[in-house]
C-alpha positions as semicolon CSV with decimal commas, in nm:
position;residue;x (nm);y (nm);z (nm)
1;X;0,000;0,000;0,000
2;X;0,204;0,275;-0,131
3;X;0,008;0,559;-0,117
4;X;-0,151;0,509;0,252
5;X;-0,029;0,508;0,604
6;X;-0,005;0,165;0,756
7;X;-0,166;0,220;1,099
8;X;-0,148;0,004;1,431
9;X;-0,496;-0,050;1,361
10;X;-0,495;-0,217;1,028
11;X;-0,265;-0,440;1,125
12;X;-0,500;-0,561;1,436
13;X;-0,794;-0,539;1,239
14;X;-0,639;-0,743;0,936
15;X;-0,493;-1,009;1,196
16;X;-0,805;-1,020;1,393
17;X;-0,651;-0,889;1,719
18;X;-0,664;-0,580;1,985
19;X;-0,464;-0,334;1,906
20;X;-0,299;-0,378;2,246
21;X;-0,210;-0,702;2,153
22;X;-0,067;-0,555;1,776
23;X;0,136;-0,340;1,955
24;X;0,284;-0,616;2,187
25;X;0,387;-0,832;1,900
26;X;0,533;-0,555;1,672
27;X;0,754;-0,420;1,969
28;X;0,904;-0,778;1,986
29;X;0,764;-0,845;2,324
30;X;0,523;-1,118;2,224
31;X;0,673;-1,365;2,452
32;X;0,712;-1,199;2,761
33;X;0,350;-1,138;2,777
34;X;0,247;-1,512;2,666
35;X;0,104;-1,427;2,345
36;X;0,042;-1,772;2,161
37;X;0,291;-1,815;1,863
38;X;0,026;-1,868;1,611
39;X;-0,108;-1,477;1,743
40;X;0,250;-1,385;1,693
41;X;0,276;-1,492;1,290
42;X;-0,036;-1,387;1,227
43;X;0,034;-1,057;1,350
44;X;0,343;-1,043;1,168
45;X;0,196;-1,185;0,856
46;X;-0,063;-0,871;0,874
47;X;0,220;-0,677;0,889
48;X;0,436;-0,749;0,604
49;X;0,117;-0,775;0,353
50;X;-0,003;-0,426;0,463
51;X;0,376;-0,311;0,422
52;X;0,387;-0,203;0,781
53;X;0,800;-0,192;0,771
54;X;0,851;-0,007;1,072
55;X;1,219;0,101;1,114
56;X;1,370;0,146;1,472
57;X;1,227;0,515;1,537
58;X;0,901;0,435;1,346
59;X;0,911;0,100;1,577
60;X;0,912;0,297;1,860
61;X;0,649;0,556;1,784
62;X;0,413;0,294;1,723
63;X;0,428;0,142;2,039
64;X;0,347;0,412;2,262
65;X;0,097;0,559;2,028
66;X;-0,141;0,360;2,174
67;X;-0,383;0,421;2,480
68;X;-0,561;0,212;2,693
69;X;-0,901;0,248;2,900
70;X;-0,835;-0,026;3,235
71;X;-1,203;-0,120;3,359
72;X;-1,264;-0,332;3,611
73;X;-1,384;-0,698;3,543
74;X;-1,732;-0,605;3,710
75;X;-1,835;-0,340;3,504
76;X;-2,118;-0,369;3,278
77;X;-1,977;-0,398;2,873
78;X;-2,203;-0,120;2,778
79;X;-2,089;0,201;2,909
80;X;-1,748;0,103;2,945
81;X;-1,794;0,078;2,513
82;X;-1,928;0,417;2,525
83;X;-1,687;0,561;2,753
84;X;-1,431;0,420;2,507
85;X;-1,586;0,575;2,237
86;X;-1,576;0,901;2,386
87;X;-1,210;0,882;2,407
88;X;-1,165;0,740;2,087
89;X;-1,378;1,039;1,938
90;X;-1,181;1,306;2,105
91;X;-0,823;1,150;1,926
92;X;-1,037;1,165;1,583
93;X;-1,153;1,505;1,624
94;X;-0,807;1,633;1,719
95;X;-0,692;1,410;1,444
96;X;-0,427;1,229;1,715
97;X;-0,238;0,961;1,568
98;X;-0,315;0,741;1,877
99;X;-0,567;0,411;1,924
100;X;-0,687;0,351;2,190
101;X;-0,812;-0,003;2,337
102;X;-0,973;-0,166;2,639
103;X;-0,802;-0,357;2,924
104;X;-1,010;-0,558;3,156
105;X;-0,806;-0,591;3,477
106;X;-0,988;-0,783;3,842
107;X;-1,076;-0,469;4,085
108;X;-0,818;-0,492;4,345
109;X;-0,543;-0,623;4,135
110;X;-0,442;-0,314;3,909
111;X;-0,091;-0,440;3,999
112;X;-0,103;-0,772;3,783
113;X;-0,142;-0,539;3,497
114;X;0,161;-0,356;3,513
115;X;0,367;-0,472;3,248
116;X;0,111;-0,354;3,039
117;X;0,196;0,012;3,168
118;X;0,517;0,034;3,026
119;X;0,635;0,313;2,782
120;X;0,738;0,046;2,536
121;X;0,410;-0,046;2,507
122;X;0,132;0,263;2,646
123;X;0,154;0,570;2,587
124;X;-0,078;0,648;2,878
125;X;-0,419;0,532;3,015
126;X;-0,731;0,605;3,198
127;X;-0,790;0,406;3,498
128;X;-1,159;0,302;3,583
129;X;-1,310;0,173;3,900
130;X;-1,046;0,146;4,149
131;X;-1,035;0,093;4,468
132;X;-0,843;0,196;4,775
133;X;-0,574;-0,044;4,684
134;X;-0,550;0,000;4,308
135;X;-0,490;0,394;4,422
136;X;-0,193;0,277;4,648
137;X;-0,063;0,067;4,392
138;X;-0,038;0,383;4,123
139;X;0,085;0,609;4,419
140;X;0,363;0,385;4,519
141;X;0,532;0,501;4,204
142;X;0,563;0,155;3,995
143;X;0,344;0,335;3,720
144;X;0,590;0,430;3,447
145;X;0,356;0,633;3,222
146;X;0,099;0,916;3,210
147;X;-0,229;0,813;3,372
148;X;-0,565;1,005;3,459
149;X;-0,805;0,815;3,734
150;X;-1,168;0,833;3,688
151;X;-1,340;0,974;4,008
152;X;-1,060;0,863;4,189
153;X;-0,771;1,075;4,329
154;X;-0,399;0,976;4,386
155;X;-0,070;1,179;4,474
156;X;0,107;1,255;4,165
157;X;-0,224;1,181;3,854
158;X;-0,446;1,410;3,740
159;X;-0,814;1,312;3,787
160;X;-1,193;1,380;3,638
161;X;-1,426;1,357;3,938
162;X;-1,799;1,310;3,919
163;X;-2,023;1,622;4,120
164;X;-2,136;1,357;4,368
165;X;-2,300;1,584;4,640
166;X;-2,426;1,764;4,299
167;X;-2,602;1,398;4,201
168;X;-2,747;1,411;4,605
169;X;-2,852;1,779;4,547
170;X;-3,015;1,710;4,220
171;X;-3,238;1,357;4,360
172;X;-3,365;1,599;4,679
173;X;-3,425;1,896;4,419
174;X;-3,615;1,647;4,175
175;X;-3,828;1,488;4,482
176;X;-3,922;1,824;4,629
177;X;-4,050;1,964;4,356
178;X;-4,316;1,667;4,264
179;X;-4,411;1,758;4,659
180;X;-4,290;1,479;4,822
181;X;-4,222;1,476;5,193
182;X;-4,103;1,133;5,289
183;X;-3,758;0,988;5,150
184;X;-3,600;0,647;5,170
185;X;-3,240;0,653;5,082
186;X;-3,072;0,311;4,999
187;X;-2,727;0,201;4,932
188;X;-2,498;-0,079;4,969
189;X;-2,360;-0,228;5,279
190;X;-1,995;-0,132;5,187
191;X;-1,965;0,337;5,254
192;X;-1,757;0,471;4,979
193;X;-1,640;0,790;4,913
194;X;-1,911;0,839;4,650
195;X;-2,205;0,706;4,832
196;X;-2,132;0,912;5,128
197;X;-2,117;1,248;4,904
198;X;-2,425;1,147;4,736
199;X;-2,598;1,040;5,060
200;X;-2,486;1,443;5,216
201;X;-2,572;1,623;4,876
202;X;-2,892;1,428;4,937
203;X;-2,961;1,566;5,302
204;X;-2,811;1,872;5,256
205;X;-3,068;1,990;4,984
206;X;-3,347;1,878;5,182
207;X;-3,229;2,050;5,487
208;X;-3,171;2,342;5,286
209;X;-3,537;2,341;5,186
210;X;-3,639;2,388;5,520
211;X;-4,007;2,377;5,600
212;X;-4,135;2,054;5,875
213;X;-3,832;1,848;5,715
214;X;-3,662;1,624;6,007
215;X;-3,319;1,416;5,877
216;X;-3,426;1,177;6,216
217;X;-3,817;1,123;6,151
218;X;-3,839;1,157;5,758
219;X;-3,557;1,053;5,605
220;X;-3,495;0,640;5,646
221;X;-3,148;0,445;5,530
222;X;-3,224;0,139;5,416
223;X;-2,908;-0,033;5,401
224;X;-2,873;-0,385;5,107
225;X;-2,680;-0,665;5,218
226;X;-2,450;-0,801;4,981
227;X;-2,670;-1,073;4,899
228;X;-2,959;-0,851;4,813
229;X;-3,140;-0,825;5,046
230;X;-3,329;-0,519;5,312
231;X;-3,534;-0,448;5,543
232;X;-3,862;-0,440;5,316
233;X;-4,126;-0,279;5,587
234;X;-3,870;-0,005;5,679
235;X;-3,865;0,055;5,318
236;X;-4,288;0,122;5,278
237;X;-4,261;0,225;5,641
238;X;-4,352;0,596;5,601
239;X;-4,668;0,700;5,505
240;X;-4,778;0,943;5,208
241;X;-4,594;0,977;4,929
242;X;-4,222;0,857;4,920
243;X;-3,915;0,926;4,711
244;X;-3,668;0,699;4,734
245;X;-3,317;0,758;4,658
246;X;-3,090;0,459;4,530
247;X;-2,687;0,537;4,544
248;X;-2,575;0,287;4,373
249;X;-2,730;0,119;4,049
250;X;-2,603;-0,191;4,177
251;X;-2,879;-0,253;4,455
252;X;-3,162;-0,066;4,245
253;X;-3,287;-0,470;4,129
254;X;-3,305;-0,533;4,529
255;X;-3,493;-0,266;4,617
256;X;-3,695;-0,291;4,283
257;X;-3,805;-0,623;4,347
258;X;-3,897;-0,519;4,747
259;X;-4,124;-0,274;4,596
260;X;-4,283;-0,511;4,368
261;X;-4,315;-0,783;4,660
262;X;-4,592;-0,574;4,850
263;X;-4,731;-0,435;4,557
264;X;-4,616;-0,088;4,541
265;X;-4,743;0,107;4,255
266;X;-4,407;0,286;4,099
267;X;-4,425;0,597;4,065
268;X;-4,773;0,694;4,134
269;X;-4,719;0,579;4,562
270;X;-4,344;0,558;4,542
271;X;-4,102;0,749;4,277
272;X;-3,738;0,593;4,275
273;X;-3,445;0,743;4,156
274;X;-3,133;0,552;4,098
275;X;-2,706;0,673;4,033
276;X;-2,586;0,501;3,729
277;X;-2,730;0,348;3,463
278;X;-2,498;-0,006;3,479
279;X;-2,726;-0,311;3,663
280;X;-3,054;-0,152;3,525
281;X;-2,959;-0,242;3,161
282;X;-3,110;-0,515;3,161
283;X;-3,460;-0,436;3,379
284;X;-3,508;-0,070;3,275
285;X;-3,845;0,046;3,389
286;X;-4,002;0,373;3,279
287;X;-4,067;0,419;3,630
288;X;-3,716;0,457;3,751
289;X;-3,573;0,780;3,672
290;X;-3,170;0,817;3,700
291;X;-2,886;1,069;3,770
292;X;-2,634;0,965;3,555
293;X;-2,267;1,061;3,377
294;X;-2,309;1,092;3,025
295;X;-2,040;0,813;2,973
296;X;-1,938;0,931;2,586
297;X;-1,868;1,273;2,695
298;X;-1,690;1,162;2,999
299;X;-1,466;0,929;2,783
300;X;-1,407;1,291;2,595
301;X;-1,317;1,415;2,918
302;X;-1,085;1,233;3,039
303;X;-0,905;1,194;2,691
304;X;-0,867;1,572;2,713
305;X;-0,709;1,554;3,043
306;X;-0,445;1,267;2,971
307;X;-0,339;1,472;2,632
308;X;-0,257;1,715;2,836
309;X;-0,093;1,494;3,100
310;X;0,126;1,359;2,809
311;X;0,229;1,627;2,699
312;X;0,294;1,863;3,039
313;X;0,306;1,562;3,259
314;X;0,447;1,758;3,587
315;X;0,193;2,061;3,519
316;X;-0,090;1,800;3,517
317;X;0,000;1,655;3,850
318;X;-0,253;1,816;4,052
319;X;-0,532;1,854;3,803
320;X;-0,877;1,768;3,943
321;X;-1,163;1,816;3,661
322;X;-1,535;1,780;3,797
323;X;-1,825;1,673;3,591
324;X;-2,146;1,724;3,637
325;X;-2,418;1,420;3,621
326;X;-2,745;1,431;3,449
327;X;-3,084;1,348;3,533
328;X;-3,274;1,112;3,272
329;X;-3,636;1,183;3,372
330;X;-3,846;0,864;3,211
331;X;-4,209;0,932;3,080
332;X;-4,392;0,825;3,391
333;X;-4,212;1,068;3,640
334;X;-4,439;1,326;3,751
335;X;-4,429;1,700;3,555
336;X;-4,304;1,950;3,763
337;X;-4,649;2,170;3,858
Protein backbone atom coordinates (compact mmCIF):
# COMPACT_ATOMS: atom_id res chain seq x y z
CA UNK A 1 0.00 0.00 0.00
CA UNK A 2 2.04 2.75 -1.31
CA UNK A 3 0.08 5.59 -1.17
CA UNK A 4 -1.51 5.09 2.52
CA UNK A 5 -0.29 5.08 6.04
CA UNK A 6 -0.05 1.65 7.56
CA UNK A 7 -1.66 2.20 10.99
CA UNK A 8 -1.48 0.04 14.31
CA UNK A 9 -4.96 -0.50 13.61
CA UNK A 10 -4.95 -2.17 10.28
CA UNK A 11 -2.65 -4.40 11.25
CA UNK A 12 -5.00 -5.61 14.36
CA UNK A 13 -7.94 -5.39 12.39
CA UNK A 14 -6.39 -7.43 9.36
CA UNK A 15 -4.93 -10.09 11.96
CA UNK A 16 -8.05 -10.20 13.93
CA UNK A 17 -6.51 -8.89 17.19
CA UNK A 18 -6.64 -5.80 19.85
CA UNK A 19 -4.64 -3.34 19.06
CA UNK A 20 -2.99 -3.78 22.46
CA UNK A 21 -2.10 -7.02 21.53
CA UNK A 22 -0.67 -5.55 17.76
CA UNK A 23 1.36 -3.40 19.55
CA UNK A 24 2.84 -6.16 21.87
CA UNK A 25 3.87 -8.32 19.00
CA UNK A 26 5.33 -5.55 16.72
CA UNK A 27 7.54 -4.20 19.69
CA UNK A 28 9.04 -7.78 19.86
CA UNK A 29 7.64 -8.45 23.24
CA UNK A 30 5.23 -11.18 22.24
CA UNK A 31 6.73 -13.65 24.52
CA UNK A 32 7.12 -11.99 27.61
CA UNK A 33 3.50 -11.38 27.77
CA UNK A 34 2.47 -15.12 26.66
CA UNK A 35 1.04 -14.27 23.45
CA UNK A 36 0.42 -17.72 21.61
CA UNK A 37 2.91 -18.15 18.63
CA UNK A 38 0.26 -18.68 16.11
CA UNK A 39 -1.08 -14.77 17.43
CA UNK A 40 2.50 -13.85 16.93
CA UNK A 41 2.76 -14.92 12.90
CA UNK A 42 -0.36 -13.87 12.27
CA UNK A 43 0.34 -10.57 13.50
CA UNK A 44 3.43 -10.43 11.68
CA UNK A 45 1.96 -11.85 8.56
CA UNK A 46 -0.63 -8.71 8.74
CA UNK A 47 2.20 -6.77 8.89
CA UNK A 48 4.36 -7.49 6.04
CA UNK A 49 1.17 -7.75 3.53
CA UNK A 50 -0.03 -4.26 4.63
CA UNK A 51 3.76 -3.11 4.22
CA UNK A 52 3.87 -2.03 7.81
CA UNK A 53 8.00 -1.92 7.71
CA UNK A 54 8.51 -0.07 10.72
CA UNK A 55 12.19 1.01 11.14
CA UNK A 56 13.70 1.46 14.72
CA UNK A 57 12.27 5.15 15.37
CA UNK A 58 9.01 4.35 13.46
CA UNK A 59 9.11 1.00 15.77
CA UNK A 60 9.12 2.97 18.60
CA UNK A 61 6.49 5.56 17.84
CA UNK A 62 4.13 2.94 17.23
CA UNK A 63 4.28 1.42 20.39
CA UNK A 64 3.47 4.12 22.62
CA UNK A 65 0.97 5.59 20.28
CA UNK A 66 -1.41 3.60 21.74
CA UNK A 67 -3.83 4.21 24.80
CA UNK A 68 -5.61 2.12 26.93
CA UNK A 69 -9.01 2.48 29.00
CA UNK A 70 -8.35 -0.26 32.35
CA UNK A 71 -12.03 -1.20 33.59
CA UNK A 72 -12.64 -3.32 36.11
CA UNK A 73 -13.84 -6.98 35.43
CA UNK A 74 -17.32 -6.05 37.10
CA UNK A 75 -18.35 -3.40 35.04
CA UNK A 76 -21.18 -3.69 32.78
CA UNK A 77 -19.77 -3.98 28.73
CA UNK A 78 -22.03 -1.20 27.78
CA UNK A 79 -20.89 2.01 29.09
CA UNK A 80 -17.48 1.03 29.45
CA UNK A 81 -17.94 0.78 25.13
CA UNK A 82 -19.28 4.17 25.25
CA UNK A 83 -16.87 5.61 27.53
CA UNK A 84 -14.31 4.20 25.07
CA UNK A 85 -15.86 5.75 22.37
CA UNK A 86 -15.76 9.01 23.86
CA UNK A 87 -12.10 8.82 24.07
CA UNK A 88 -11.65 7.40 20.87
CA UNK A 89 -13.78 10.39 19.38
CA UNK A 90 -11.81 13.06 21.05
CA UNK A 91 -8.23 11.50 19.26
CA UNK A 92 -10.37 11.65 15.83
CA UNK A 93 -11.53 15.05 16.24
CA UNK A 94 -8.07 16.33 17.19
CA UNK A 95 -6.92 14.10 14.44
CA UNK A 96 -4.27 12.29 17.15
CA UNK A 97 -2.38 9.61 15.68
CA UNK A 98 -3.15 7.41 18.77
CA UNK A 99 -5.67 4.11 19.24
CA UNK A 100 -6.87 3.51 21.90
CA UNK A 101 -8.12 -0.03 23.37
CA UNK A 102 -9.73 -1.66 26.39
CA UNK A 103 -8.02 -3.57 29.24
CA UNK A 104 -10.10 -5.58 31.56
CA UNK A 105 -8.06 -5.91 34.77
CA UNK A 106 -9.88 -7.83 38.42
CA UNK A 107 -10.76 -4.69 40.85
CA UNK A 108 -8.18 -4.92 43.45
CA UNK A 109 -5.43 -6.23 41.35
CA UNK A 110 -4.42 -3.14 39.09
CA UNK A 111 -0.91 -4.40 39.99
CA UNK A 112 -1.03 -7.72 37.83
CA UNK A 113 -1.42 -5.39 34.97
CA UNK A 114 1.61 -3.56 35.13
CA UNK A 115 3.67 -4.72 32.48
CA UNK A 116 1.11 -3.54 30.39
CA UNK A 117 1.96 0.12 31.68
CA UNK A 118 5.17 0.34 30.26
CA UNK A 119 6.35 3.13 27.82
CA UNK A 120 7.38 0.46 25.36
CA UNK A 121 4.10 -0.46 25.07
CA UNK A 122 1.32 2.63 26.46
CA UNK A 123 1.54 5.70 25.87
CA UNK A 124 -0.78 6.48 28.78
CA UNK A 125 -4.19 5.32 30.15
CA UNK A 126 -7.31 6.05 31.98
CA UNK A 127 -7.90 4.06 34.98
CA UNK A 128 -11.59 3.02 35.83
CA UNK A 129 -13.10 1.73 39.00
CA UNK A 130 -10.46 1.46 41.49
CA UNK A 131 -10.35 0.93 44.68
CA UNK A 132 -8.43 1.96 47.75
CA UNK A 133 -5.74 -0.44 46.84
CA UNK A 134 -5.50 0.00 43.08
CA UNK A 135 -4.90 3.94 44.22
CA UNK A 136 -1.93 2.77 46.48
CA UNK A 137 -0.63 0.67 43.92
CA UNK A 138 -0.38 3.83 41.23
CA UNK A 139 0.85 6.09 44.19
CA UNK A 140 3.63 3.85 45.19
CA UNK A 141 5.32 5.01 42.04
CA UNK A 142 5.63 1.55 39.95
CA UNK A 143 3.44 3.35 37.20
CA UNK A 144 5.90 4.30 34.47
CA UNK A 145 3.56 6.33 32.22
CA UNK A 146 0.99 9.16 32.10
CA UNK A 147 -2.29 8.13 33.72
CA UNK A 148 -5.65 10.05 34.59
CA UNK A 149 -8.05 8.15 37.34
CA UNK A 150 -11.68 8.33 36.88
CA UNK A 151 -13.40 9.74 40.08
CA UNK A 152 -10.60 8.63 41.89
CA UNK A 153 -7.71 10.75 43.29
CA UNK A 154 -3.99 9.76 43.86
CA UNK A 155 -0.70 11.79 44.74
CA UNK A 156 1.07 12.55 41.65
CA UNK A 157 -2.24 11.81 38.54
CA UNK A 158 -4.46 14.10 37.40
CA UNK A 159 -8.14 13.12 37.87
CA UNK A 160 -11.93 13.80 36.38
CA UNK A 161 -14.26 13.57 39.38
CA UNK A 162 -17.99 13.10 39.19
CA UNK A 163 -20.23 16.22 41.20
CA UNK A 164 -21.36 13.57 43.68
CA UNK A 165 -23.00 15.84 46.40
CA UNK A 166 -24.26 17.64 42.99
CA UNK A 167 -26.02 13.98 42.01
CA UNK A 168 -27.47 14.11 46.05
CA UNK A 169 -28.52 17.79 45.47
CA UNK A 170 -30.15 17.10 42.20
CA UNK A 171 -32.38 13.57 43.60
CA UNK A 172 -33.65 15.99 46.79
CA UNK A 173 -34.25 18.96 44.19
CA UNK A 174 -36.15 16.47 41.75
CA UNK A 175 -38.28 14.88 44.82
CA UNK A 176 -39.22 18.24 46.29
CA UNK A 177 -40.50 19.64 43.56
CA UNK A 178 -43.16 16.67 42.64
CA UNK A 179 -44.11 17.58 46.59
CA UNK A 180 -42.90 14.79 48.22
CA UNK A 181 -42.22 14.76 51.93
CA UNK A 182 -41.03 11.33 52.89
CA UNK A 183 -37.58 9.88 51.50
CA UNK A 184 -36.00 6.47 51.70
CA UNK A 185 -32.40 6.53 50.82
CA UNK A 186 -30.72 3.11 49.99
CA UNK A 187 -27.27 2.01 49.32
CA UNK A 188 -24.98 -0.79 49.69
CA UNK A 189 -23.60 -2.28 52.79
CA UNK A 190 -19.95 -1.32 51.87
CA UNK A 191 -19.65 3.37 52.54
CA UNK A 192 -17.57 4.71 49.79
CA UNK A 193 -16.40 7.90 49.13
CA UNK A 194 -19.11 8.39 46.50
CA UNK A 195 -22.05 7.06 48.32
CA UNK A 196 -21.32 9.12 51.28
CA UNK A 197 -21.17 12.48 49.04
CA UNK A 198 -24.25 11.47 47.36
CA UNK A 199 -25.98 10.40 50.60
CA UNK A 200 -24.86 14.43 52.16
CA UNK A 201 -25.72 16.23 48.76
CA UNK A 202 -28.92 14.28 49.37
CA UNK A 203 -29.61 15.66 53.02
CA UNK A 204 -28.11 18.72 52.56
CA UNK A 205 -30.68 19.90 49.84
CA UNK A 206 -33.47 18.78 51.82
CA UNK A 207 -32.29 20.50 54.87
CA UNK A 208 -31.71 23.42 52.86
CA UNK A 209 -35.37 23.41 51.86
CA UNK A 210 -36.39 23.88 55.20
CA UNK A 211 -40.07 23.77 56.00
CA UNK A 212 -41.35 20.54 58.75
CA UNK A 213 -38.32 18.48 57.15
CA UNK A 214 -36.62 16.24 60.07
CA UNK A 215 -33.19 14.16 58.77
CA UNK A 216 -34.26 11.77 62.16
CA UNK A 217 -38.17 11.23 61.51
CA UNK A 218 -38.39 11.57 57.58
CA UNK A 219 -35.57 10.53 56.05
CA UNK A 220 -34.95 6.40 56.46
CA UNK A 221 -31.48 4.45 55.30
CA UNK A 222 -32.24 1.39 54.16
CA UNK A 223 -29.08 -0.33 54.01
CA UNK A 224 -28.73 -3.85 51.07
CA UNK A 225 -26.80 -6.65 52.18
CA UNK A 226 -24.50 -8.01 49.81
CA UNK A 227 -26.70 -10.73 48.99
CA UNK A 228 -29.59 -8.51 48.13
CA UNK A 229 -31.40 -8.25 50.46
CA UNK A 230 -33.29 -5.19 53.12
CA UNK A 231 -35.34 -4.48 55.43
CA UNK A 232 -38.62 -4.40 53.16
CA UNK A 233 -41.26 -2.79 55.87
CA UNK A 234 -38.70 -0.05 56.79
CA UNK A 235 -38.65 0.55 53.18
CA UNK A 236 -42.88 1.22 52.78
CA UNK A 237 -42.61 2.25 56.41
CA UNK A 238 -43.52 5.96 56.01
CA UNK A 239 -46.68 7.00 55.05
CA UNK A 240 -47.78 9.43 52.08
CA UNK A 241 -45.94 9.77 49.29
CA UNK A 242 -42.22 8.57 49.20
CA UNK A 243 -39.15 9.26 47.11
CA UNK A 244 -36.68 6.99 47.34
CA UNK A 245 -33.17 7.58 46.58
CA UNK A 246 -30.90 4.59 45.30
CA UNK A 247 -26.87 5.37 45.44
CA UNK A 248 -25.75 2.87 43.73
CA UNK A 249 -27.30 1.19 40.49
CA UNK A 250 -26.03 -1.91 41.77
CA UNK A 251 -28.79 -2.53 44.55
CA UNK A 252 -31.62 -0.66 42.45
CA UNK A 253 -32.87 -4.70 41.29
CA UNK A 254 -33.05 -5.33 45.29
CA UNK A 255 -34.93 -2.66 46.17
CA UNK A 256 -36.95 -2.91 42.83
CA UNK A 257 -38.05 -6.23 43.47
CA UNK A 258 -38.97 -5.19 47.47
CA UNK A 259 -41.24 -2.74 45.96
CA UNK A 260 -42.83 -5.11 43.68
CA UNK A 261 -43.15 -7.83 46.60
CA UNK A 262 -45.92 -5.74 48.50
CA UNK A 263 -47.31 -4.35 45.57
CA UNK A 264 -46.16 -0.88 45.41
CA UNK A 265 -47.43 1.07 42.55
CA UNK A 266 -44.07 2.86 40.99
CA UNK A 267 -44.25 5.97 40.65
CA UNK A 268 -47.73 6.94 41.34
CA UNK A 269 -47.19 5.79 45.62
CA UNK A 270 -43.44 5.58 45.42
CA UNK A 271 -41.02 7.49 42.77
CA UNK A 272 -37.38 5.93 42.75
CA UNK A 273 -34.45 7.43 41.56
CA UNK A 274 -31.33 5.52 40.98
CA UNK A 275 -27.06 6.73 40.33
CA UNK A 276 -25.86 5.01 37.29
CA UNK A 277 -27.30 3.48 34.63
CA UNK A 278 -24.98 -0.06 34.79
CA UNK A 279 -27.26 -3.11 36.63
CA UNK A 280 -30.54 -1.52 35.25
CA UNK A 281 -29.59 -2.42 31.61
CA UNK A 282 -31.10 -5.15 31.61
CA UNK A 283 -34.60 -4.36 33.79
CA UNK A 284 -35.08 -0.70 32.75
CA UNK A 285 -38.45 0.46 33.89
CA UNK A 286 -40.02 3.73 32.79
CA UNK A 287 -40.67 4.19 36.30
CA UNK A 288 -37.16 4.57 37.51
CA UNK A 289 -35.73 7.80 36.72
CA UNK A 290 -31.70 8.17 37.00
CA UNK A 291 -28.86 10.69 37.70
CA UNK A 292 -26.34 9.65 35.55
CA UNK A 293 -22.67 10.61 33.77
CA UNK A 294 -23.09 10.92 30.25
CA UNK A 295 -20.40 8.13 29.73
CA UNK A 296 -19.38 9.31 25.86
CA UNK A 297 -18.68 12.73 26.95
CA UNK A 298 -16.90 11.62 29.99
CA UNK A 299 -14.66 9.29 27.83
CA UNK A 300 -14.07 12.91 25.95
CA UNK A 301 -13.17 14.15 29.18
CA UNK A 302 -10.85 12.33 30.39
CA UNK A 303 -9.05 11.94 26.91
CA UNK A 304 -8.67 15.72 27.13
CA UNK A 305 -7.09 15.54 30.43
CA UNK A 306 -4.45 12.67 29.71
CA UNK A 307 -3.39 14.72 26.32
CA UNK A 308 -2.57 17.15 28.36
CA UNK A 309 -0.93 14.94 31.00
CA UNK A 310 1.26 13.59 28.09
CA UNK A 311 2.29 16.27 26.99
CA UNK A 312 2.94 18.63 30.39
CA UNK A 313 3.06 15.62 32.59
CA UNK A 314 4.47 17.58 35.87
CA UNK A 315 1.93 20.61 35.19
CA UNK A 316 -0.90 18.00 35.17
CA UNK A 317 0.00 16.55 38.50
CA UNK A 318 -2.53 18.16 40.52
CA UNK A 319 -5.32 18.54 38.03
CA UNK A 320 -8.77 17.68 39.43
CA UNK A 321 -11.63 18.16 36.61
CA UNK A 322 -15.35 17.80 37.97
CA UNK A 323 -18.25 16.73 35.91
CA UNK A 324 -21.46 17.24 36.37
CA UNK A 325 -24.18 14.20 36.21
CA UNK A 326 -27.45 14.31 34.49
CA UNK A 327 -30.84 13.48 35.33
CA UNK A 328 -32.74 11.12 32.72
CA UNK A 329 -36.36 11.83 33.72
CA UNK A 330 -38.46 8.64 32.11
CA UNK A 331 -42.09 9.32 30.80
CA UNK A 332 -43.92 8.25 33.91
CA UNK A 333 -42.12 10.68 36.40
CA UNK A 334 -44.39 13.26 37.51
CA UNK A 335 -44.29 17.00 35.55
CA UNK A 336 -43.04 19.50 37.63
CA UNK A 337 -46.49 21.70 38.58
Amino acid sequence: MPNKTVTLRDVAARARVSSTTASVVLGDRGPEFRIAADTIARVRAAAEHLGYQASGGRRHRNRTALWSVFVPSDVDVLPARTFLDGVSAYLEERQIAVTCALVVFERGHLRDKLRWMSPEVLGGAVLVGLDDDDVAFVEGGDVQIPVVLYNRTARNAPSVMVDELGVGHMAATHFLARGIDRFVVAGPKLVTSATSLRLAGFSGALVAAGGAFRPDTLLERIIVGDDQTLDTDRLVAASGRRGVFVLTDTVLPAVMAALDSVGTDVPASTEVISYGNGAISGLLRPSVTTATVPMHAMGEECAATLDRAVRQPRASWDARRVFQAEMVIRDSSPAVP
